[in-house]
Amino acid sequence: MNIVLIRWFADYKDIIKDVSGKFKSGELVGVLGPSGAGKSTLINVLAGYRTKFADGSIKVNGVERNLRQFRKMSCYIMQDDVLLPHLTVMESMMVSANLHLKENMPLDDKERLIKEILINLGLLETADTRLSEVSGGQRKRVAIALELINNPPLIFLDEPTSGLDSSSAYQCISLMRTLAHGGRTVVCTIHQPSAKLFEMFDKLYILAEGNCLFQGPVAQLVPHMSREGLECPKYHNPADFIIEVAAGEYGEDVIPKLVKAWHVHMAEEKRRKSLEMSPGSDVSGDSSVSKSSTVTVATGGSPRSVQFVVLFKRAFQSILRDRVFTHLRVVSIAAVGLLIGLLYLGIGNDANKVFNNTGCLFFSLLFLMFTSLMPTVLTFPMEKLVFIREHLNNWYSLKSYYLAKTMADVPFQILFPLIYCTIVYFMTEQPHEGLRYTQFVAITILTCLVAQSIGLLIGTVAPSLPTAVYVAPVTGIPVLLFSGFFVNFDTIPNYMQWLTYVSYARYSWEGTVLSIYGNNRGPLHCKQERCIFKNSDDVLDAMDVEESAFYLEGAKIYFDCFVLLLFFIALRLAAYLVLRYKVKSMH
């Protein structure tokens, strides 16, 4: 498998400048250079991870690359091996197998293939260990193992030895060498390898300031530098020597000189090969193109229905095992529910404690909103990185992932409010009517779904986790201010009243008040001679809540539910479109 790169550069900033080269099957190629040389940019473009604002061509076996087909036969293992921490190694491998291999392939065959890969990578003993508990070297190998399921002919790696000790780094590069010699094309960037690692590469591609200084076998590097007047000291690691040269430690004029010399060398090679191919030449064929080894690709892909089922199961399993954001939430929701129930014990029907009761109801909405919003804001940015890596490596479609992610969260967004509302509703002695209880729970569930959708949108839009964590609570302030609890509608200035209609908390608060005090509840219990709120209608008037809508008594609460449902759908759709845009903008 030959990959030819010709003239690639960025329009806004020249990161890679007029480089060309060839990577052949059966060879382990190391892309070396100092920091800022353009190694990661080069590997990103080669792998098809970033092709926007690029000019030039990439050919596979002499044919212009079709990016869609290319992704099916290649994989890109990034420097940051972000994996879902709550799955075991075997479970992660099975997800990869179910997404990559043919749907009708027997389970035993899949397990046999996975076991073979784990044995080759030395991961069999950790098969039942969660990814949050494996070492750094094992994580690197797991990231590689996940991509080997479909036996890709092309493997790209960005800094595979980053963060590894010398032993783990050697094991990693040794594995890459074995894979390459098995008939694959393996290209990896590496910052500063030891002499032992350096000798394991078959070919080198040296970059400096976005220019190619050398491409060829490892053994030819030192002689080439020597011909250009740069002698590698005895007993000096050639990798350290070439990095020092590329970093400008031997003079700033050395790099332009080496770039020019390499271009001259490449021109002479091209002229020589053209002469060899001319009529009458004793050499037949193009010596610049090697024969590609045949690599059997075991992939068959999976339909979107299968993708959805596999991804839904994975997402649901991850949520169940998340001790911080699932187990802790159950405990905290139950504990806070009991605390609120004890604090406001039995006040639900007391006419003199209406303001206390409405405060209890509003706090309940506030608490459930933020317990739904913040976990998503904190967890989704990491999941987003996993999605981008898997999606660009052709594991599944965006629609399958997003639908599975959305549906897997719904049961928990129903369960948590149900636990809290049941405790608070009956301890505070709200009306013991099935319809009111159902309406109250329905409003809180919809509020939680909307709040989680906002968290999903923020996690998708925000460029980093700290930004998302800061923005999330800030967005809640205007939403709560215009809910109607703090300021009545008539008190708000005319030019700001429209904001109440785009505040989902307004419909949540309105629906909550109506579920408790609306629908002809009747008089409240008054222990004293004089009570401010004798009837439930007085409470609605004080809260500036209208019970009727569309001239139908009691229909307003269903209208509020409908609007919250629209918020949920609109926000989920917005998050999907943003995620889709971000994926497309990478190309």
Coordinates of C-alpha atoms in Angstrom, one line a residue:
M1 CA 0.0 0.0 0.0
N2 CA 1.6 3.2 -1.1
I3 CA 0.6 6.7 0.1
V4 CA 2.0 9.6 -1.9
L5 CA 1.8 13.1 -0.4
I6 CA 2.3 16.0 -2.8
R7 CA 2.5 19.7 -1.8
W8 CA 0.3 20.2 1.2
F9 CA 0.1 23.5 3.0
A10 CA -2.5 25.5 4.9
D11 CA -4.0 28.7 3.4
Y12 CA -3.9 30.8 6.6
K13 CA -0.5 29.7 7.9
D14 CA 2.1 27.6 6.2
I15 CA 2.4 24.6 8.6
I16 CA 3.5 22.1 6.0
K17 CA 5.4 23.6 3.1
D18 CA 5.7 21.8 -0.3
V19 CA 6.4 18.4 1.0
S20 CA 6.2 15.1 -0.8
G21 CA 6.9 11.5 0.0
K22 CA 5.9 7.9 -0.2
F23 CA 4.9 5.4 2.5
K24 CA 5.0 1.7 1.5
S25 CA 3.3 -1.4 2.9
G26 CA 5.4 -3.7 5.0
E27 CA 7.3 -0.7 6.5
L28 CA 7.2 1.1 9.8
V29 CA 7.7 4.8 9.1
G30 CA 8.6 7.3 11.8
V31 CA 7.9 11.0 11.3
L32 CA 10.4 12.9 13.4
G33 CA 11.0 16.5 14.1
P34 CA 11.2 19.0 17.0
S35 CA 8.1 20.6 18.5
G36 CA 6.2 22.8 16.0
A37 CA 7.8 21.0 13.0
G38 CA 4.4 20.0 11.7
K39 CA 4.4 16.3 12.6
S40 CA 0.9 16.1 14.0
T41 CA -0.5 18.3 11.2
L42 CA 1.1 15.9 8.6
I43 CA -0.3 12.8 10.2
N44 CA -3.8 14.5 10.6
V45 CA -3.9 15.2 6.9
L46 CA -2.6 11.8 5.9
A47 CA -5.2 10.1 8.1
G48 CA -8.0 12.3 6.7
Y49 CA -8.6 13.7 10.1
R50 CA -8.1 17.3 8.9
T51 CA -8.3 18.1 5.2
K52 CA -9.9 21.6 5.4
F53 CA -7.8 24.4 3.9
A54 CA -5.4 21.9 2.5
D55 CA -4.0 22.0 -1.0
G56 CA -2.2 19.1 -2.8
S57 CA -3.0 15.5 -3.4
I58 CA -2.8 12.2 -1.5
K59 CA -2.7 9.1 -3.7
V60 CA -3.2 5.5 -2.7
N61 CA -1.6 3.0 -5.0
G62 CA -1.4 5.8 -7.6
V63 CA -5.1 6.7 -7.5
E64 CA -6.4 9.9 -6.0
R65 CA -7.7 9.2 -2.5
N66 CA -11.4 8.8 -1.9
L67 CA -11.7 9.9 1.7
R68 CA -14.9 7.9 2.4
Q69 CA -13.3 4.7 1.1
F70 CA -10.0 5.6 2.7
R71 CA -11.5 5.7 6.2
K72 CA -12.9 2.2 5.8
M73 CA -9.4 0.8 5.2
S74 CA -7.5 2.9 7.7
C75 CA -7.4 3.9 11.3
Y76 CA -6.0 6.8 13.2
I77 CA -4.9 6.3 16.8
M78 CA -4.5 9.7 18.4
Q79 CA -2.0 10.9 21.0
D80 CA -4.7 11.2 23.7
D81 CA -6.1 7.7 23.9
V82 CA -9.5 8.8 25.4
L83 CA -11.5 5.7 26.2
L84 CA -14.8 5.1 28.1
P85 CA -13.6 4.4 31.6
H86 CA -16.5 2.3 32.9
L87 CA -16.2 -0.5 30.3
T88 CA -13.8 -3.5 30.6
V89 CA -11.3 -4.2 27.9
M90 CA -13.3 -7.2 26.7
E91 CA -16.5 -5.2 26.6
S92 CA -14.9 -2.4 24.6
M93 CA -13.4 -5.0 22.2
M94 CA -16.8 -6.6 21.7
V95 CA -18.4 -3.2 20.9
S96 CA -15.7 -2.7 18.3
A97 CA -16.3 -6.1 16.9
N98 CA -20.1 -5.7 16.7
L99 CA -19.7 -2.4 14.9
H100 CA -17.0 -3.5 12.5
L101 CA -17.6 -7.1 11.7
K102 CA -20.5 -8.6 9.7
E103 CA -23.8 -8.8 11.5
N104 CA -24.2 -12.6 10.8
M105 CA -20.8 -13.5 12.1
P106 CA -21.1 -16.0 15.0
L107 CA -20.4 -14.7 18.5
D108 CA -17.8 -17.5 19.0
D109 CA -15.9 -16.3 16.0
K110 CA -15.9 -12.7 17.3
E111 CA -14.7 -13.8 20.7
R112 CA -12.0 -16.0 19.1
L113 CA -10.7 -13.0 17.1
I114 CA -10.8 -10.7 20.1
K115 CA -8.9 -13.2 22.2
E116 CA -6.2 -13.6 19.5
I117 CA -5.7 -9.8 19.3
L118 CA -5.5 -9.5 23.1
I119 CA -3.0 -12.3 23.3
N120 CA -0.8 -10.7 20.6
L121 CA -0.9 -7.4 22.5
G122 CA -0.4 -8.9 25.9
L123 CA -3.8 -7.8 27.2
L124 CA -5.5 -11.1 27.9
E125 CA -4.9 -10.9 31.6
T126 CA -6.6 -7.5 31.7
A127 CA -9.6 -8.5 29.6
D128 CA -12.0 -8.2 32.5
T129 CA -10.4 -5.0 34.0
R130 CA -12.2 -1.7 33.6
L131 CA -10.3 0.8 31.4
S132 CA -10.2 3.3 34.3
E133 CA -8.0 0.8 36.2
V134 CA -5.4 -0.2 33.4
S135 CA -2.0 1.4 33.1
G136 CA -0.9 4.0 30.6
G137 CA 0.9 1.4 28.5
Q138 CA -2.1 -0.9 28.5
R139 CA -4.4 2.0 27.5
K140 CA -2.2 2.6 24.4
R141 CA -2.4 -1.1 23.5
V142 CA -6.1 -1.2 24.1
A143 CA -6.6 1.8 21.7
I144 CA -4.6 -0.1 19.1
A145 CA -6.4 -3.3 19.7
L146 CA -9.8 -1.6 19.2
E147 CA -8.8 -0.6 15.7
L148 CA -7.3 -4.0 14.8
I149 CA -10.7 -5.7 14.9
N150 CA -11.2 -5.0 11.2
N151 CA -7.6 -5.6 10.3
P152 CA -6.9 -2.2 8.6
P153 CA -4.2 -2.1 5.9
L154 CA -3.2 1.5 7.0
I155 CA -2.5 2.5 10.6
F156 CA -1.6 6.1 11.6
L157 CA -0.5 6.9 15.1
D158 CA 0.3 10.3 16.7
E159 CA 2.9 10.1 19.4
P160 CA 2.2 6.5 20.5
T161 CA 5.0 6.5 23.1
S162 CA 3.9 9.8 24.8
G163 CA 3.7 9.3 28.5
L164 CA 5.1 5.8 28.5
D165 CA 8.2 4.5 30.2
S166 CA 11.0 3.0 28.2
S167 CA 9.8 -0.6 28.5
S168 CA 6.2 0.2 27.5
A169 CA 7.4 2.5 24.7
Y170 CA 9.6 -0.4 23.3
Q171 CA 6.7 -2.8 23.5
C172 CA 4.5 -0.3 21.6
I173 CA 7.0 0.3 18.8
S174 CA 7.8 -3.4 18.6
L175 CA 4.1 -4.1 18.1
M176 CA 3.9 -1.5 15.4
R177 CA 6.9 -3.0 13.7
T178 CA 5.3 -6.5 13.8
L179 CA 2.0 -5.1 12.3
A180 CA 3.9 -3.3 9.6
H181 CA 5.9 -6.4 8.6
G182 CA 2.7 -8.3 8.4
G183 CA 1.8 -6.3 5.3
R184 CA 0.4 -3.1 6.7
T185 CA 1.4 0.5 6.2
V186 CA 2.2 2.0 9.6
V187 CA 3.1 5.6 10.0
C188 CA 3.6 7.2 13.4
T189 CA 5.0 10.5 14.7
I190 CA 7.5 10.3 17.5
H191 CA 9.1 13.2 19.3
Q192 CA 12.5 12.0 20.5
P193 CA 13.0 8.3 20.5
S194 CA 15.8 6.5 22.2
A195 CA 18.6 4.8 20.1
K196 CA 16.9 1.5 20.7
L197 CA 13.5 2.7 19.4
F198 CA 15.2 4.6 16.6
E199 CA 16.7 1.5 15.1
M200 CA 13.3 -0.3 15.0
F201 CA 12.0 2.0 12.3
D202 CA 12.3 0.9 8.7
K203 CA 12.0 4.4 7.2
L204 CA 12.2 8.0 8.5
Y205 CA 10.5 11.2 7.5
I206 CA 12.3 14.2 9.1
L207 CA 10.4 17.5 9.4
A208 CA 11.8 20.9 10.3
E209 CA 9.7 24.1 10.2
G210 CA 7.2 22.3 8.0
N211 CA 9.8 21.2 5.4
C212 CA 11.1 17.8 4.7
L213 CA 14.8 17.3 5.5
F214 CA 15.1 13.6 4.7
Q215 CA 13.1 10.6 3.8
G216 CA 14.5 7.1 3.6
P217 CA 15.9 4.1 5.5
V218 CA 17.3 4.7 8.9
A219 CA 20.8 3.5 7.9
Q220 CA 21.0 6.3 5.2
L221 CA 20.3 9.2 7.6
V222 CA 23.8 9.7 9.1
P223 CA 25.6 9.3 5.7
H224 CA 23.2 11.8 4.1
M225 CA 23.9 14.3 6.9
S226 CA 27.6 13.7 6.6
R227 CA 27.5 14.5 2.8
E228 CA 25.9 17.8 3.8
G229 CA 28.8 18.6 6.2
L230 CA 27.0 17.6 9.4
E231 CA 28.8 14.8 11.3
C232 CA 27.0 12.9 13.9
P233 CA 29.3 12.5 17.0
K234 CA 30.4 9.0 17.8
Y235 CA 28.3 7.2 20.5
H236 CA 25.6 9.9 19.9
N237 CA 22.0 8.9 19.4
P238 CA 21.3 9.7 15.7
A239 CA 17.7 10.6 16.7
D240 CA 19.0 13.2 19.1
F241 CA 21.4 14.5 16.5
I242 CA 18.8 15.0 13.8
I243 CA 16.4 16.7 16.3
E244 CA 19.1 19.1 17.3
V245 CA 19.8 19.8 13.6
A246 CA 16.1 20.3 12.9
A247 CA 15.8 22.6 15.9
G248 CA 18.4 24.9 14.6
E249 CA 21.1 24.1 17.1
Y250 CA 23.7 23.8 14.3
G251 CA 22.9 27.2 12.9
E252 CA 19.8 28.8 11.4
D253 CA 21.1 28.6 7.9
V254 CA 21.4 24.8 8.1
I255 CA 17.7 24.0 7.7
P256 CA 17.2 25.9 4.4
K257 CA 20.4 24.3 3.1
L258 CA 19.2 20.8 4.0
V259 CA 15.8 21.5 2.5
K260 CA 17.3 22.7 -0.8
A261 CA 19.7 19.7 -0.9
W262 CA 16.8 17.3 -0.4
H263 CA 14.8 18.9 -3.2
V264 CA 17.8 18.5 -5.5
H265 CA 18.2 14.9 -4.4
M266 CA 14.6 14.2 -5.1
A267 CA 14.8 15.9 -8.5
E268 CA 17.8 13.7 -9.4
E269 CA 16.0 10.6 -8.3
K270 CA 13.0 11.5 -10.4
R271 CA 15.2 12.1 -13.4
R272 CA 17.0 8.8 -12.9
K273 CA 13.7 6.9 -12.7
S274 CA 12.3 8.5 -15.8
L275 CA 15.4 7.4 -17.7
E276 CA 15.0 3.9 -16.4
M277 CA 11.5 3.8 -17.7
S278 CA 12.4 5.3 -21.1
P279 CA 12.2 3.0 -24.2
G280 CA 15.2 0.7 -24.6
S281 CA 16.0 0.8 -20.9
D282 CA 17.1 -2.5 -19.4
V283 CA 14.9 -1.9 -16.3
S284 CA 11.2 -2.5 -16.8
G285 CA 8.4 -1.0 -14.6
D286 CA 8.4 1.8 -12.2
S287 CA 10.8 1.2 -9.4
S288 CA 9.3 4.0 -7.3
V289 CA 6.1 1.9 -6.7
S290 CA 6.3 -1.2 -4.7
K291 CA 3.8 -4.0 -4.9
S292 CA 1.2 -3.9 -2.2
S293 CA 0.9 -6.8 0.1
T294 CA -2.5 -8.3 0.3
V295 CA -4.2 -7.7 3.6
T296 CA -7.5 -9.4 4.3
V297 CA -10.0 -6.9 5.7
A298 CA -12.5 -8.7 8.0
T299 CA -14.9 -5.8 8.1
G300 CA -18.4 -6.0 6.9
G301 CA -19.8 -2.9 8.7
S302 CA -23.1 -2.9 10.5
P303 CA -26.5 -1.4 9.6
R304 CA -27.7 1.6 11.6
S305 CA -30.2 -0.4 13.6
V306 CA -27.3 -2.6 14.9
Q307 CA -25.2 0.5 15.5
F308 CA -28.0 2.0 17.6
V309 CA -28.5 -1.2 19.7
V310 CA -24.7 -1.6 20.4
L311 CA -24.2 2.1 21.2
F312 CA -27.4 2.2 23.4
K313 CA -26.2 -0.8 25.4
R314 CA -22.7 0.8 25.8
A315 CA -24.1 4.1 26.9
F316 CA -26.6 2.6 29.3
Q317 CA -23.9 0.4 30.8
S318 CA -21.6 3.3 31.3
I319 CA -24.2 5.3 33.0
L320 CA -25.1 2.5 35.3
R321 CA -21.5 2.0 36.4
D322 CA -20.7 5.6 36.9
R323 CA -20.3 5.8 40.6
V324 CA -19.9 9.6 40.7
F325 CA -22.7 10.8 38.4
T326 CA -25.2 7.9 38.9
H327 CA -24.7 6.3 42.2
L328 CA -23.9 9.5 44.0
R329 CA -26.9 11.2 42.3
V330 CA -29.3 8.5 43.6
V331 CA -27.9 9.0 47.2
S332 CA -27.9 12.8 47.0
I333 CA -31.4 13.0 45.5
A334 CA -32.8 10.7 48.1
A335 CA -31.0 12.5 50.9
V336 CA -32.0 16.0 49.8
G337 CA -35.5 14.8 49.3
L338 CA -35.7 13.6 52.9
L339 CA -34.1 16.8 54.1
I340 CA -36.7 19.0 52.3
G341 CA -39.5 16.6 53.4
L342 CA -38.5 17.1 57.0
L343 CA -37.9 20.8 56.7
Y344 CA -41.3 21.4 55.1
L345 CA -43.1 18.5 56.8
G346 CA -46.9 18.6 56.4
I347 CA -47.3 22.2 55.1
G348 CA -48.8 21.3 51.8
N349 CA -52.5 22.1 52.8
D350 CA -51.8 24.8 55.3
A351 CA -53.3 28.2 54.2
N352 CA -50.8 30.2 56.4
K353 CA -47.8 28.4 54.9
V354 CA -48.4 28.9 51.2
F355 CA -45.3 31.0 50.7
N356 CA -43.2 28.3 52.4
N357 CA -44.8 25.7 50.3
T358 CA -44.2 27.5 47.0
G359 CA -40.6 28.1 48.1
C360 CA -40.3 24.3 48.6
L361 CA -41.8 23.7 45.1
F362 CA -39.4 26.2 43.5
F363 CA -36.4 24.8 45.3
S364 CA -37.3 21.3 44.1
L365 CA -37.4 22.5 40.5
L366 CA -34.1 24.3 41.0
F367 CA -32.4 21.3 42.5
L368 CA -33.6 18.9 39.9
M369 CA -32.6 21.3 37.1
F370 CA -29.0 21.5 38.2
T371 CA -28.6 17.9 39.1
S372 CA -29.6 17.1 35.5
L373 CA -27.6 19.9 33.9
M374 CA -24.2 19.7 35.5
P375 CA -23.4 15.9 35.1
T376 CA -24.0 16.2 31.4
V377 CA -21.8 19.3 31.1
L378 CA -19.0 17.5 32.9
T379 CA -19.2 14.1 31.2
F380 CA -20.1 14.9 27.6
P381 CA -16.9 16.8 26.6
M382 CA -14.9 13.6 27.3
E383 CA -17.5 11.4 25.5
K384 CA -17.4 13.9 22.6
L385 CA -13.6 13.1 22.1
V386 CA -14.4 9.4 22.1
F387 CA -17.2 10.0 19.5
I388 CA -14.9 12.0 17.2
R389 CA -12.2 9.4 17.2
E390 CA -14.6 6.5 16.6
H391 CA -16.7 8.3 14.1
L392 CA -13.7 9.4 12.0
N393 CA -12.4 5.9 12.1
N394 CA -15.7 4.8 10.5
W395 CA -17.2 2.9 13.5
Y396 CA -20.7 4.3 13.2
S397 CA -22.8 7.2 11.9
L398 CA -23.5 10.4 13.8
K399 CA -27.2 9.7 13.8
S400 CA -26.8 6.3 15.4
Y401 CA -24.6 7.6 18.1
Y402 CA -26.7 10.7 19.0
L403 CA -29.9 8.8 19.1
A404 CA -28.4 6.1 21.3
K405 CA -26.9 8.7 23.6
T406 CA -30.2 10.5 23.9
M407 CA -32.3 7.5 24.5
A408 CA -29.9 5.9 27.0
D409 CA -30.2 8.9 29.3
V410 CA -34.0 9.2 29.3
P411 CA -34.7 6.3 31.8
F412 CA -32.4 8.0 34.4
Q413 CA -34.0 11.4 33.8
I414 CA -37.3 9.8 34.6
L415 CA -36.1 7.8 37.6
F416 CA -34.3 10.5 39.5
P417 CA -37.1 13.0 39.6
L418 CA -39.6 10.2 40.4
I419 CA -37.5 9.3 43.5
Y420 CA -37.2 12.9 44.7
C421 CA -40.8 13.9 43.9
T422 CA -42.3 10.9 45.6
I423 CA -40.4 11.6 48.8
V424 CA -41.1 15.4 48.9
Y425 CA -44.7 15.2 47.7
F426 CA -46.0 12.9 50.4
M427 CA -43.8 14.1 53.2
T428 CA -45.0 17.7 52.7
E429 CA -48.5 16.4 52.4
Q430 CA -49.4 17.9 49.0
P431 CA -52.9 16.9 47.8
H432 CA -53.3 13.1 47.8
E433 CA -54.8 12.9 44.4
G434 CA -53.4 10.7 41.7
L435 CA -53.9 13.2 38.9
R436 CA -52.1 16.0 40.7
Y437 CA -49.2 13.8 41.7
T438 CA -48.9 12.6 38.1
Q439 CA -48.9 16.1 36.7
F440 CA -46.3 17.3 39.3
V441 CA -44.0 14.4 38.4
A442 CA -44.5 14.9 34.7
I443 CA -43.6 18.6 34.9
T444 CA -40.4 17.9 36.9
I445 CA -39.4 15.1 34.5
L446 CA -39.8 17.3 31.5
T447 CA -37.9 20.1 33.3
C448 CA -35.0 17.6 33.9
L449 CA -35.0 16.5 30.3
V450 CA -34.8 20.2 29.1
A451 CA -32.1 21.0 31.6
Q452 CA -30.1 18.0 30.5
S453 CA -30.5 19.0 26.9
I454 CA -29.1 22.4 27.7
G455 CA -26.1 20.7 29.3
L456 CA -25.7 18.6 26.2
L457 CA -25.7 21.6 24.0
I458 CA -23.2 23.5 26.2
G459 CA -21.0 20.5 26.3
T460 CA -21.1 20.3 22.5
V461 CA -20.5 24.0 21.8
A462 CA -17.9 24.7 24.5
P463 CA -14.3 24.3 23.4
S464 CA -13.1 23.0 26.7
L465 CA -14.4 21.6 30.0
P466 CA -13.6 24.6 32.1
T467 CA -15.5 26.8 29.7
A468 CA -18.5 24.5 29.8
V469 CA -18.5 24.3 33.7
Y470 CA -18.5 28.1 33.9
V471 CA -21.1 28.8 31.2
A472 CA -23.6 26.2 32.5
P473 CA -24.6 27.9 35.8
V474 CA -24.5 31.3 34.2
T475 CA -27.1 30.3 31.6
G476 CA -29.4 29.3 34.4
I477 CA -29.5 32.8 36.0
P478 CA -31.7 34.5 33.3
V479 CA -33.8 31.4 33.0
L480 CA -34.7 31.5 36.7
L481 CA -35.1 35.3 36.8
F482 CA -37.8 35.1 34.2
S483 CA -39.5 32.1 35.6
G484 CA -42.2 34.1 37.4
F485 CA -41.2 33.1 40.9
F486 CA -39.0 36.1 41.7
V487 CA -40.7 38.8 39.6
N488 CA -44.3 38.8 38.4
F489 CA -45.0 39.3 34.7
D490 CA -46.6 42.7 35.2
T491 CA -43.5 44.0 37.1
I492 CA -41.1 43.2 34.3
P493 CA -40.4 46.1 31.9
N494 CA -42.3 45.9 28.6
Y495 CA -39.2 45.6 26.6
M496 CA -38.0 42.5 28.6
Q497 CA -41.3 40.7 28.9
W498 CA -40.6 38.6 25.8
L499 CA -37.8 36.9 27.7
T500 CA -40.3 35.1 29.9
Y501 CA -41.7 33.3 26.8
V502 CA -38.2 31.8 26.0
S503 CA -37.5 30.8 29.6
Y504 CA -38.4 27.2 30.0
A505 CA -38.4 27.7 33.8
R506 CA -41.5 29.8 33.4
Y507 CA -43.5 26.9 32.0
S508 CA -42.0 24.6 34.6
W509 CA -42.9 26.9 37.5
E510 CA -46.4 27.6 36.1
G511 CA -47.1 23.9 35.6
T512 CA -45.9 23.1 39.1
V513 CA -48.2 25.7 40.7
L514 CA -51.1 24.6 38.6
S515 CA -50.6 20.9 39.5
I516 CA -50.7 21.7 43.2
Y517 CA -53.2 24.6 43.4
G518 CA -55.1 24.5 40.1
N519 CA -57.9 22.4 38.7
N520 CA -60.5 23.6 41.3
R521 CA -58.7 22.4 44.4
G522 CA -61.0 24.3 46.7
P523 CA -60.4 25.9 50.1
L524 CA -57.1 25.3 52.0
H525 CA -56.9 24.2 55.6
C526 CA -56.9 27.2 57.9
K527 CA -56.0 26.6 61.6
Q528 CA -56.5 30.3 62.6
E529 CA -59.4 32.6 62.4
R530 CA -57.9 34.7 59.6
C531 CA -55.9 33.2 56.7
I532 CA -54.4 35.1 53.8
F533 CA -55.1 32.3 51.4
K534 CA -58.4 30.6 52.1
N535 CA -58.9 29.3 48.6
S536 CA -56.5 27.9 46.0
D537 CA -57.6 30.5 43.5
D538 CA -56.1 33.1 45.8
V539 CA -52.7 31.4 45.5
L540 CA -52.9 31.4 41.7
D541 CA -53.7 35.1 41.7
A542 CA -50.8 35.9 44.1
M543 CA -48.5 33.9 41.9
D544 CA -49.8 35.6 38.7
V545 CA -50.7 32.2 37.2
E546 CA -53.7 31.9 34.9
E547 CA -55.4 28.5 35.1
S548 CA -57.3 28.6 31.8
A549 CA -55.9 28.5 28.3
F550 CA -57.7 28.4 25.0
Y551 CA -60.9 28.9 27.1
L552 CA -60.6 25.3 28.5
E553 CA -60.5 24.9 32.2
G554 CA -57.4 23.0 33.4
A555 CA -55.8 22.9 29.9
K556 CA -53.0 25.3 30.8
I557 CA -50.9 22.7 32.6
Y558 CA -51.0 20.4 29.5
F559 CA -50.0 23.4 27.4
D560 CA -47.0 23.9 29.7
C561 CA -46.0 20.2 29.3
F562 CA -46.3 20.6 25.5
V563 CA -44.0 23.7 25.5
L564 CA -41.4 21.9 27.6
L565 CA -41.5 19.0 25.2
L566 CA -40.9 21.4 22.3
F567 CA -37.9 22.9 24.3
F568 CA -36.6 19.4 24.7
I569 CA -36.9 18.5 21.0
A570 CA -35.5 21.9 19.8
L571 CA -32.4 21.7 22.2
R572 CA -31.6 18.1 21.3
L573 CA -31.8 19.0 17.6
A574 CA -29.6 22.0 18.1
A575 CA -27.0 19.9 19.9
Y576 CA -27.1 17.4 17.1
L577 CA -26.6 20.1 14.4
V578 CA -23.7 21.7 16.3
L579 CA -22.0 18.3 16.7
R580 CA -22.6 17.6 13.0
Y581 CA -21.1 21.0 12.1
K582 CA -18.0 20.4 14.3
V583 CA -17.4 17.0 12.7
K584 CA -17.7 18.4 9.2
S585 CA -15.5 21.4 10.0
M586 CA -12.7 19.0 10.7
H587 CA -12.5 17.8 7.2

